[in-house]
Short mmCIF file of C-alpha atoms in Angstrom, two decimals:
data_model
loop_
_atom_site.label_atom_id
_atom_site.label_comp_id
_atom_site.label_asym_id
_atom_site.label_seq_id
_atom_site.Cartn_x
_atom_site.Cartn_y
_atom_site.Cartn_z
CA UNK A 1 -0.01 0.01 -0.01
CA UNK A 2 1.19 3.50 -0.82
CA UNK A 3 2.13 5.84 1.92
CA UNK A 4 -0.46 8.37 2.94
CA UNK A 5 0.53 11.98 2.34
CA UNK A 6 1.07 13.74 5.72
CA UNK A 7 -1.89 15.98 6.42
CA UNK A 8 -1.41 19.58 7.43
CA UNK A 9 -2.48 20.03 11.03
CA UNK A 10 -5.68 22.00 11.36
CA UNK A 11 -4.23 24.28 13.94
CA UNK A 12 -1.13 25.19 11.93
CA UNK A 13 -1.40 28.69 10.46
CA UNK A 14 -0.92 28.83 6.71
CA UNK A 15 0.78 31.63 4.82
CA UNK A 16 -1.80 33.99 3.34
CA UNK A 17 -0.27 34.79 -0.03
CA UNK A 18 -1.89 35.95 -3.20
CA UNK A 19 -1.20 33.96 -6.36
CA UNK A 20 1.09 36.64 -7.76
CA UNK A 21 3.10 36.78 -4.50
CA UNK A 22 4.13 33.11 -4.40
CA UNK A 23 7.81 32.94 -5.43
CA UNK A 24 9.28 30.23 -7.68
CA UNK A 25 11.34 27.67 -5.75
CA UNK A 26 12.85 24.30 -6.54
CA UNK A 27 10.37 21.68 -7.74
CA UNK A 28 10.99 19.39 -4.71
CA UNK A 29 11.06 22.17 -2.11
CA UNK A 30 8.04 22.92 0.12
CA UNK A 31 5.62 25.26 -1.56
CA UNK A 32 5.90 28.81 -0.13
CA UNK A 33 2.09 28.98 0.25
CA UNK A 34 2.36 26.82 3.39
CA UNK A 35 0.28 23.89 2.14
CA UNK A 36 2.89 21.35 3.24
CA UNK A 37 3.16 19.95 -0.28
CA UNK A 38 6.12 20.17 -2.62
CA UNK A 39 6.12 23.12 -5.00
CA UNK A 40 5.76 20.91 -8.12
CA UNK A 41 2.58 19.36 -6.70
CA UNK A 42 1.09 22.68 -5.58
CA UNK A 43 1.51 26.12 -7.14
CA UNK A 44 4.33 24.87 -9.37
CA UNK A 45 1.89 22.68 -11.27
CA UNK A 46 0.17 25.60 -13.02
CA UNK A 47 3.48 27.35 -13.61
CA UNK A 48 4.96 24.22 -15.20
CA UNK A 49 1.92 23.86 -17.47
CA UNK A 50 2.20 27.48 -18.58
CA UNK A 51 5.91 27.08 -19.36
CA UNK A 52 5.53 23.86 -21.33
CA UNK A 53 2.36 24.74 -23.26
CA UNK A 54 3.36 25.16 -26.90
CA UNK A 55 2.79 28.52 -28.55
CA UNK A 56 2.17 27.72 -32.22
CA UNK A 57 3.13 31.15 -33.56
CA UNK A 58 5.69 32.63 -31.15
CA UNK A 59 6.61 35.52 -33.49
CA UNK A 60 3.03 36.56 -34.33
CA UNK A 61 2.63 40.33 -34.00
CA UNK A 62 6.32 41.08 -34.49
CA UNK A 63 7.42 43.05 -37.56
CA UNK A 64 8.74 40.56 -40.13
CA UNK A 65 7.19 37.42 -38.61
CA UNK A 66 8.02 35.39 -41.73
CA UNK A 67 11.66 36.44 -41.63
CA UNK A 68 11.87 35.55 -37.93
CA UNK A 69 10.74 32.03 -38.85
CA UNK A 70 13.25 31.85 -41.70
CA UNK A 71 16.16 32.95 -39.50
CA UNK A 72 15.12 30.46 -36.81
CA UNK A 73 14.76 27.43 -39.11
CA UNK A 74 16.31 27.97 -42.55
CA UNK A 75 19.13 30.50 -42.67
CA UNK A 76 22.58 29.57 -41.37
CA UNK A 77 24.19 33.00 -40.89
CA UNK A 78 22.23 36.22 -40.59
CA UNK A 79 21.79 39.23 -38.33
CA UNK A 80 19.11 41.88 -37.85
CA UNK A 81 19.09 45.00 -35.68
CA UNK A 82 16.44 45.00 -32.97
CA UNK A 83 14.66 48.11 -31.72
CA UNK A 84 13.43 48.24 -28.12
CA UNK A 85 10.35 50.02 -26.84
CA UNK A 86 11.50 53.26 -25.28
CA UNK A 87 14.93 53.04 -26.86
CA UNK A 88 18.19 51.43 -25.77
CA UNK A 89 19.33 51.41 -22.13
CA UNK A 90 22.32 53.53 -21.17
CA UNK A 91 25.57 51.76 -22.04
CA UNK A 92 23.99 49.51 -24.72
CA UNK A 93 24.84 51.00 -28.11
CA UNK A 94 22.96 48.36 -30.09
CA UNK A 95 20.99 45.10 -29.90
CA UNK A 96 21.36 42.64 -32.76
CA UNK A 97 19.57 39.36 -33.46
CA UNK A 98 21.88 36.61 -34.77
CA UNK A 99 21.02 33.17 -36.05
CA UNK A 100 23.66 31.51 -33.83
CA UNK A 101 26.58 32.53 -31.62
CA UNK A 102 29.87 30.80 -30.70
CA UNK A 103 29.57 27.76 -28.44
CA UNK A 104 25.76 28.03 -28.80
CA UNK A 105 25.62 30.96 -26.38
CA UNK A 106 22.03 32.23 -25.98
CA UNK A 107 23.34 35.81 -25.95
CA UNK A 108 26.52 37.84 -25.67
CA UNK A 109 27.24 41.26 -24.16
CA UNK A 110 30.25 42.54 -26.09
CA UNK A 111 33.10 44.52 -24.61
CA UNK A 112 31.56 47.74 -25.96
CA UNK A 113 28.24 46.99 -24.24
CA UNK A 114 26.35 45.97 -27.38
CA UNK A 115 24.18 42.85 -27.25
CA UNK A 116 23.91 39.88 -29.60
CA UNK A 117 20.84 37.64 -29.15
CA UNK A 118 20.92 34.13 -30.70
CA UNK A 119 17.76 32.74 -32.29
CA UNK A 120 18.55 29.10 -33.05
CA UNK A 121 19.27 27.79 -29.54
CA UNK A 122 17.28 25.17 -27.65
CA UNK A 123 14.75 26.71 -25.28
CA UNK A 124 13.33 25.67 -21.93
CA UNK A 125 9.63 26.29 -22.53
CA UNK A 126 6.97 26.02 -25.18
CA UNK A 127 7.01 29.77 -25.86
CA UNK A 128 10.07 30.71 -27.87
CA UNK A 129 9.18 34.40 -27.67
CA UNK A 130 9.19 34.32 -23.86
CA UNK A 131 12.50 32.42 -23.75
CA UNK A 132 14.17 34.93 -26.06
CA UNK A 133 12.76 37.90 -24.13
CA UNK A 134 14.17 36.53 -20.86
CA UNK A 135 17.61 36.02 -22.43
CA UNK A 136 17.50 39.52 -23.93
CA UNK A 137 16.63 41.16 -20.60
CA UNK A 138 19.49 39.39 -18.86
CA UNK A 139 21.89 40.32 -21.65
CA UNK A 140 21.03 43.98 -21.34
CA UNK A 141 22.27 43.99 -17.73
CA UNK A 142 25.14 41.51 -18.08
CA UNK A 143 28.71 42.61 -17.57
CA UNK A 144 30.32 43.73 -20.83
CA UNK A 145 32.46 41.02 -22.37
CA UNK A 146 30.44 38.08 -21.02
CA UNK A 147 28.13 35.49 -22.60
CA UNK A 148 24.64 34.90 -21.19
CA UNK A 149 23.68 31.35 -20.29
CA UNK A 150 20.36 29.54 -20.47
CA UNK A 151 17.98 29.29 -17.50
CA UNK A 152 14.41 28.29 -16.64
CA UNK A 153 12.04 31.05 -17.76
CA UNK A 154 9.30 32.36 -15.46
CA UNK A 155 5.84 31.49 -16.79
CA UNK A 156 4.65 35.08 -16.40
CA UNK A 157 7.74 36.75 -17.87
CA UNK A 158 7.58 39.23 -20.77
CA UNK A 159 7.63 38.15 -24.41
CA UNK A 160 9.49 39.73 -27.32
CA UNK A 161 6.25 41.44 -28.27
CA UNK A 162 6.42 43.27 -24.92
CA UNK A 163 10.03 44.41 -25.39
CA UNK A 164 10.40 45.21 -29.10
CA UNK A 165 9.09 48.27 -30.94
CA UNK A 166 6.23 47.04 -33.11
CA UNK A 167 6.51 50.12 -35.37
CA UNK A 168 10.15 49.49 -36.26
CA UNK A 169 11.07 47.44 -39.30
CA UNK A 170 12.85 44.10 -39.33
CA UNK A 171 15.65 43.95 -41.93
CA UNK A 172 17.73 40.74 -41.88
CA UNK A 173 21.18 40.71 -43.44
CA UNK A 174 22.31 37.30 -44.67
CA UNK A 175 26.05 36.62 -44.36
CA UNK A 176 28.24 34.14 -46.21
CA UNK A 177 29.84 33.10 -42.91
CA UNK A 178 30.00 33.88 -39.22
CA UNK A 179 32.78 36.50 -39.22
CA UNK A 180 30.28 38.90 -37.59
CA UNK A 181 31.08 37.01 -34.38
CA UNK A 182 34.46 38.80 -34.23
CA UNK A 183 34.13 42.46 -35.24
CA UNK A 184 37.13 44.41 -36.49
CA UNK A 185 37.20 46.43 -33.30
CA UNK A 186 38.19 43.33 -31.32
CA UNK A 187 41.73 42.12 -31.77
CA UNK A 188 41.27 38.39 -32.04
CA UNK A 189 38.98 35.58 -31.10
CA UNK A 190 39.76 33.15 -28.30
CA UNK A 191 40.84 29.65 -29.38
CA UNK A 192 37.37 28.28 -28.50
CA UNK A 193 35.62 30.98 -30.53
CA UNK A 194 38.03 30.53 -33.45
CA UNK A 195 37.42 26.78 -33.51
CA UNK A 196 33.65 27.29 -33.30
CA UNK A 197 33.86 29.83 -36.14
CA UNK A 198 35.75 27.41 -38.33
CA UNK A 199 33.24 24.62 -37.73
CA UNK A 200 30.25 26.90 -38.36
CA UNK A 201 31.68 28.29 -41.62
CA UNK A 202 32.40 24.78 -42.89
CA UNK A 203 28.79 23.68 -42.26
CA UNK A 204 27.00 26.79 -43.57
CA UNK A 205 24.93 26.33 -46.73
CA UNK A 206 25.23 29.32 -49.14
CA UNK A 207 22.00 31.30 -48.73
CA UNK A 208 20.67 34.53 -50.27
CA UNK A 209 17.53 36.50 -49.41
CA UNK A 210 15.57 37.56 -52.48
CA UNK A 211 14.98 41.31 -52.70
CA UNK A 212 11.79 41.41 -54.80
CA UNK A 213 9.47 39.36 -52.54
CA UNK A 214 9.16 38.93 -48.78
CA UNK A 215 10.87 36.16 -46.80
CA UNK A 216 12.04 34.04 -49.78
CA UNK A 217 15.52 32.48 -49.42
CA UNK A 218 17.58 30.82 -52.14
CA UNK A 219 20.11 28.21 -51.03
CA UNK A 220 22.71 26.07 -52.76
CA UNK A 221 23.31 22.40 -52.01
CA UNK A 222 25.70 19.95 -53.73
CA UNK A 223 22.95 18.23 -55.74
CA UNK A 224 20.53 21.09 -56.54
CA UNK A 225 19.47 24.54 -55.46
CA UNK A 226 16.26 25.40 -53.61
CA UNK A 227 13.99 28.33 -52.95
CA UNK A 228 12.33 28.27 -49.51
CA UNK A 229 9.63 30.89 -49.06
CA UNK A 230 7.97 31.60 -45.70
CA UNK A 231 4.40 32.78 -46.29
CA UNK A 232 2.02 34.53 -43.87
CA UNK A 233 -1.27 33.16 -45.23
CA UNK A 234 -3.47 30.74 -43.23
CA UNK A 235 -2.41 27.18 -44.00
CA UNK A 236 -5.71 25.88 -45.38
CA UNK A 237 -6.17 28.88 -47.63
CA UNK A 238 -2.59 28.69 -48.87
CA UNK A 239 -2.85 24.96 -49.60
CA UNK A 240 -5.96 25.57 -51.66
CA UNK A 241 -4.26 28.34 -53.63
CA UNK A 242 -1.13 26.25 -54.27
CA UNK A 243 -3.32 23.33 -55.34
CA UNK A 244 -5.11 25.50 -57.88
CA UNK A 245 -1.81 26.65 -59.34
CA UNK A 246 -0.36 23.14 -59.29
CA UNK A 247 -3.35 21.65 -61.09
CA UNK A 248 -3.11 24.45 -63.69
CA UNK A 249 0.58 23.75 -64.25
CA UNK A 250 1.63 27.19 -63.00
CA UNK A 251 3.16 26.37 -59.62
CA UNK A 252 6.77 26.22 -60.86
CA UNK A 253 9.31 29.04 -61.13
CA UNK A 254 10.19 28.26 -64.74
CA UNK A 255 11.81 25.53 -66.76
CA UNK A 256 13.58 22.89 -64.70
CA UNK A 257 11.98 24.04 -61.43
CA UNK A 258 9.36 22.27 -59.34
CA UNK A 259 7.24 22.88 -56.27
CA UNK A 260 8.18 19.81 -54.25
CA UNK A 261 6.36 20.37 -50.94
CA UNK A 262 6.51 22.56 -47.89
CA UNK A 263 7.74 22.90 -44.34
CA UNK A 264 5.47 23.85 -41.45
CA UNK A 265 7.35 26.03 -38.98
CA UNK A 266 6.10 28.12 -36.01
CA UNK A 267 2.56 28.20 -37.37
CA UNK A 268 3.47 29.24 -40.92
CA UNK A 269 3.90 27.34 -44.18
CA UNK A 270 7.16 27.35 -46.13
CA UNK A 271 6.73 26.15 -49.75
CA UNK A 272 9.93 24.70 -51.26
CA UNK A 273 10.99 24.59 -54.90
CA UNK A 274 13.74 22.49 -56.43
CA UNK A 275 15.91 24.56 -58.81
CA UNK A 276 18.56 23.61 -61.38
CA UNK A 277 22.12 23.95 -60.13
CA UNK A 278 22.72 26.76 -62.61
CA UNK A 279 19.83 28.86 -61.29
CA UNK A 280 21.16 31.35 -58.76
CA UNK A 281 19.40 33.86 -56.56
CA UNK A 282 19.40 36.58 -59.21
CA UNK A 283 17.73 34.23 -61.70
CA UNK A 284 14.98 33.59 -59.10
CA UNK A 285 13.93 37.22 -58.68
CA UNK A 286 11.70 37.64 -61.72
CA UNK A 287 10.08 34.17 -61.58
CA UNK A 288 9.38 34.66 -57.88
CA UNK A 289 7.73 38.04 -58.48
CA UNK A 290 5.56 36.53 -61.23
CA UNK A 291 4.61 33.61 -58.99
CA UNK A 292 3.62 36.05 -56.23
CA UNK A 293 1.12 37.63 -58.65
CA UNK A 294 -0.31 34.24 -59.63
CA UNK A 295 -0.57 33.23 -55.97
CA UNK A 296 -2.41 36.46 -55.09
CA UNK A 297 -4.96 35.64 -57.76
CA UNK A 298 -5.38 32.06 -56.55
CA UNK A 299 -5.79 33.22 -52.93
CA UNK A 300 -8.66 35.44 -54.02
CA UNK A 301 -10.63 32.52 -55.46
CA UNK A 302 -13.19 31.06 -53.03
CA UNK A 303 -14.85 28.50 -55.30
CA UNK A 304 -14.69 24.82 -54.23
CA UNK A 305 -11.67 22.90 -55.49
CA UNK A 306 -12.17 20.75 -58.58
CA UNK A 307 -11.39 17.05 -58.46
CA UNK A 308 -8.00 17.65 -60.07
CA UNK A 309 -7.26 20.46 -57.61
CA UNK A 310 -8.21 18.24 -54.67
CA UNK A 311 -5.76 15.58 -55.91
CA UNK A 312 -3.08 18.25 -56.22
CA UNK A 313 -3.84 19.44 -52.69
CA UNK A 314 -3.57 15.90 -51.35
CA UNK A 315 -0.17 15.54 -52.95
CA UNK A 316 1.05 18.81 -51.45
CA UNK A 317 -0.27 17.86 -48.02
CA UNK A 318 1.53 14.52 -48.15
CA UNK A 319 4.77 16.32 -48.83
CA UNK A 320 4.63 18.56 -45.79
CA UNK A 321 7.31 18.31 -43.11
CA UNK A 322 6.81 19.94 -39.71
CA UNK A 323 9.94 21.60 -38.38
CA UNK A 324 8.45 23.03 -35.19
#
């Protein structure tokens, strides 16, 4: 027989704390509310649920949501300046989002006080926006010249949407490598950073952001090139539109190209095209702009799909891969 849980004595006074006043303690420690139970079985239960509950679209409401998704899942080396509500704190000349940082640091406060925030790290909760906001806040007050480590994020902490200026733009810059880790103003990288830089550069896939359409990224692989395009439209509506174009034979980007499927990442769809090895990013610009016009027309159609379009939709759905 299992042991009975000790009962709190009736005469023992219990701490009268409001929900918002109960501090976070270790999971196996007594709950500060005075119930006599461990924190994880008392007030920690709701907090744990809030932390682990998955937020499907963590970047929704941020300027450039599609580019945030691309930098998180598709682009090896890129940076983007971030703009804080109310401006930058004293002693912080700039805040920059980076795809990754040396040794997988979540963030780095440089010697000059500027902050780099990494996007592609593992996170502790189901809300990527809250995890990144917590890291950013700690980086803003870290000692210059120090990296910022990971930690458990409070369930009621702020999100990026609370910290970033929603009226500012989001302009990613894609790099050919990770030399932005070591700016010219710093003399040299440490041996660990230099080794991490060498490994990262060797693994980076050449990637270019198209200039004529939003959130479309060309990349080069040994066998063929690809265009991966993060789109903001609702998934069901976008699948219908792509199916209409596919059934009509107008879903490609020109001769030798093919719409092969899509990723699903952070609540958005990312259609993917196979491209010939000789088709570079510049050669994609005009076909992508023309496809954007055809897609806009297909999105505006609300008639039921034909039998051929339904078959095309089924094929596209079967070739979806969920990244997150």
